[in-house]
Amino acid sequence: MPATIVVGTQWGDEGKGRIIDNLAEKSQMVVRFQGGNNAGHTIVNEAGEFRFHLVPSGILYPQVTAVVGNGVVIDPRVLCQEIDALRARGFDCANLRISGNAHMIMPYHILLDAAHETQLGRRKIGTTRRGIGPAYTDKAARLGIRVQDLADKKILRQKLDTAIGEKNDLLEKVYNSPGVDPFEVMEQYACYADKLSPYIADTSLLIDKTLKRGEQVLFEGAQGTMLDIDHGTYPFVTSSNPIAGAACVGAGVGPTAINEVIGVCKAYTTRVGEGPFPTELGGALGDHFVNKGAEFGTTTGRKRRCGWLDLVVLKYAVRLNGLTGLAITKLDVLSGLDQINVCSMYEYDHDGIRDNFTDFPPHQSMFYHCQPVYQNLPGWKEDISGARKLDDLPVEARDYLNLVSEEAGVPIRIVSVGPGRDEVVEM
Ligand code: IMP
């Protein structure tokens, strides 16, 4: 199908990178449409391990044009570093395109992100401190600086002067921390301008032309549904919309262009940062997931919080994204467990009110006080990393997948059983 969106159905870190990598093999274009270098996608292929934060992971395929769309917030320092690192490993980035309409993360955004988190203290969001929130704030406040501004040094200077005056006041007078030097920032960004200018393009037009040629375009979501600023666990969310609808806005395509939406769902649940997480596990079981699943953030190295799969969350993601297919990742991490639990409902008992939720609760305070109700399934002991078709999986693993697909009401298209590129079961 020509236009496919891939999104996360949980709190990010679902393993979207490897699913994108799998689908990108048959695509001509891969497009990032939201978020920034708060994302981290790991790809393992014959050339080794690659970690991407901004560059779409499809760049590793020679036939793919990798696009950073207008909805992404770009830290040009990080982008330049990623381009250099790829070049050093023999991948020239001639097939990279960056939207001129994308907003840039500026040094003061990073300082403000950290200062705000520190000021919040115990009530902090647990952000990646990459300046994502402050950059989106400036975009909405019409104080942002866009990639296209790099092409006109006079305009860049004017916009910087306007923004820095306000930001330095905030940093110095509100947060009591040092501001930034406008001359230094101007110098730095002039260097990025020289480096990035060959890649700047009208990416909406490029995508349209690619689709009109009948070629396959993949839209690569970052973060996950539960981190969506409108529909996630606000305020413990990111500052963009990781759900599928945002692909149209953040890439500049109309909704009628989209054919498929694939939701990536880890066989269990993880979350980094603060906020409610009903199926969270501590103790030995939590450690099983952390250790066997190597659950440490690609971007910040933080240990992820781990828990059982939450079908209430998955069904919410199906609804919000209009999913047409599921990709289940890290099924192998469940191997060796005697029993596997899946949460199919929440029980709510608070302030004299008792209720059950099979759909996601409409109020954050309710979600906060929800207790998971589990279905218990038998586990399996076999190593499943060699499975390449459904029949290669133990019956308990197939039953698990069937339950997930039935409850979600969406077919499973692909299951990953190990980190390697070929360690997948295609349905
Ligand atoms: P921010 O996006 O850096 O502002 O962080 C806001 C929240 O989103 C924090 O809880 C982060 O840990 C979380 N977050 C942001 N990006 C990712 C990601 O790629 N994976 C998982 N969590 C993320």
Coordinates of C-alpha atoms in Angstrom, one line a residue, residues 277-280 308-316 341-349 354-361 366-367 369-377 403 407-408:
F277 CA 1.3 3.1 34.8
P278 CA -1.3 0.5 36.2
T279 CA 0.4 -2.7 35.1
E280 CA 3.9 -1.7 36.4
W308 CA 2.5 -6.5 31.8
L309 CA 0.7 -5.8 28.5
D310 CA -2.3 -3.5 29.0
L311 CA -5.1 -4.2 26.6
V312 CA -7.1 -1.3 27.7
V313 CA -4.3 1.0 26.5
L314 CA -3.9 -1.0 23.3
K315 CA -7.7 -0.7 22.5
Y316 CA -7.4 3.0 23.1
N341 CA -0.6 -11.8 32.6
V342 CA -2.5 -9.4 30.4
C343 CA -4.6 -6.6 31.7
S344 CA -8.1 -6.7 30.1
M345 CA -9.9 -4.3 32.5
Y346 CA -9.4 -1.7 35.2
E347 CA -11.1 -1.7 38.6
Y348 CA -11.7 1.7 40.1
D349 CA -12.5 2.1 43.8
R354 CA -16.7 1.9 42.3
D355 CA -16.5 1.2 38.6
N356 CA -14.9 -1.1 35.9
F357 CA -13.3 0.2 32.8
T358 CA -12.7 -1.8 29.7
D359 CA -12.3 1.4 27.7
F360 CA -9.6 4.0 28.7
P361 CA -11.0 6.2 31.6
M366 CA -9.5 8.0 37.5
F367 CA -6.7 6.4 35.5
H369 CA -6.4 5.1 40.8
C370 CA -7.2 2.2 38.5
Q371 CA -6.1 -1.3 39.4
P372 CA -5.4 -3.8 36.6
V373 CA -7.6 -7.0 36.3
Y374 CA -5.5 -9.7 34.7
Q375 CA -6.2 -12.7 32.5
N376 CA -3.6 -15.4 33.3
L377 CA -2.1 -17.3 30.4
L403 CA -5.8 -13.1 22.5
E407 CA -9.1 -8.1 22.0
A408 CA -7.7 -5.3 19.8

